[in-house]
Protein backbone atom coordinates (compact mmCIF):
# COMPACT_ATOMS: atom_id res chain seq x y z
CA UNK A 1 51.43 83.25 155.82
CA UNK A 2 54.28 85.23 157.42
CA UNK A 3 56.47 82.14 157.61
CA UNK A 4 55.79 81.38 153.94
CA UNK A 5 56.67 84.92 152.86
CA UNK A 6 59.91 84.83 154.82
CA UNK A 7 60.86 81.40 153.50
CA UNK A 8 60.18 82.44 149.93
CA UNK A 9 62.06 85.69 150.54
CA UNK A 10 65.12 83.80 151.77
CA UNK A 11 64.95 81.47 148.76
CA UNK A 12 64.75 84.44 146.38
CA UNK A 13 67.56 86.20 148.25
CA UNK A 14 69.84 83.16 147.96
CA UNK A 15 68.94 82.79 144.28
CA UNK A 16 69.96 86.39 143.62
CA UNK A 17 66.38 87.55 143.02
CA UNK A 18 66.94 90.57 145.22
CA UNK A 19 63.94 92.64 144.15
CA UNK A 20 61.52 89.78 144.86
CA UNK A 21 63.19 89.14 148.21
CA UNK A 22 62.93 92.86 149.03
CA UNK A 23 59.20 92.82 148.27
CA UNK A 24 58.58 89.74 150.40
CA UNK A 25 60.57 90.99 153.39
CA UNK A 26 58.93 94.39 152.98
CA UNK A 27 55.44 92.89 153.01
CA UNK A 28 56.14 91.28 156.37
CA UNK A 29 57.67 94.47 157.77
CA UNK A 30 54.67 96.47 156.59
CA UNK A 31 52.35 94.20 158.60
CA UNK A 32 54.72 93.68 161.53
CA UNK A 33 57.25 96.53 161.67
CA UNK A 34 59.23 94.93 164.50
CA UNK A 35 59.38 91.39 163.13
CA UNK A 36 62.89 90.28 164.05
CA UNK A 37 63.58 87.87 161.19
CA UNK A 38 62.08 90.07 158.48
CA UNK A 39 64.14 93.05 159.62
CA UNK A 40 67.30 90.98 159.91
CA UNK A 41 66.83 89.53 156.44
CA UNK A 42 66.10 92.95 154.96
CA UNK A 43 69.27 94.25 156.58
CA UNK A 44 71.29 91.41 155.07
CA UNK A 45 69.70 92.07 151.69
CA UNK A 46 70.66 95.74 151.90
CA UNK A 47 74.27 94.74 152.65
CA UNK A 48 74.28 92.26 149.78
CA UNK A 49 73.06 94.93 147.36
CA UNK A 50 75.65 97.51 148.42
CA UNK A 51 73.37 99.53 150.69
CA UNK A 52 75.19 98.91 153.97
CA UNK A 53 74.18 102.20 155.60
CA UNK A 54 70.54 101.54 154.77
CA UNK A 55 70.89 98.14 156.43
CA UNK A 56 71.60 99.54 159.88
CA UNK A 57 68.03 100.49 160.88
CA UNK A 58 66.78 97.03 159.93
CA UNK A 59 69.57 95.28 161.81
CA UNK A 60 68.98 97.52 164.84
CA UNK A 61 65.26 96.73 164.79
CA UNK A 62 66.02 93.01 164.67
CA UNK A 63 68.28 93.38 167.70
CA UNK A 64 65.71 95.40 169.60
CA UNK A 65 63.09 92.75 168.85
CA UNK A 66 65.24 89.90 170.18
CA UNK A 67 68.66 90.54 171.71
CA UNK A 68 69.17 86.85 172.49
CA UNK A 69 69.93 85.80 168.90
CA UNK A 70 73.68 85.79 168.34
CA UNK A 71 73.38 86.04 164.55
CA UNK A 72 71.63 89.40 164.88
CA UNK A 73 74.62 90.73 166.84
CA UNK A 74 77.09 89.28 164.34
CA UNK A 75 75.25 90.82 161.40
CA UNK A 76 75.03 94.19 163.12
CA UNK A 77 78.73 94.28 163.94
């Protein structure tokens, strides 16, 4: 279920359906607040919608959840 929500969220994000993507990422974060991919994707969504400062907590949470993923570092920087 989590994987499906994230996959659909990414598809909506790429398609420019930002509000749907936000809801899907948010639903995962609500259940699993420290889910690395959900937080990373929400951070990217915030950046894409002009909310860069609001993205930082999500990107930081993704890093804290898994510091071994290079893309999380790149996105944070």
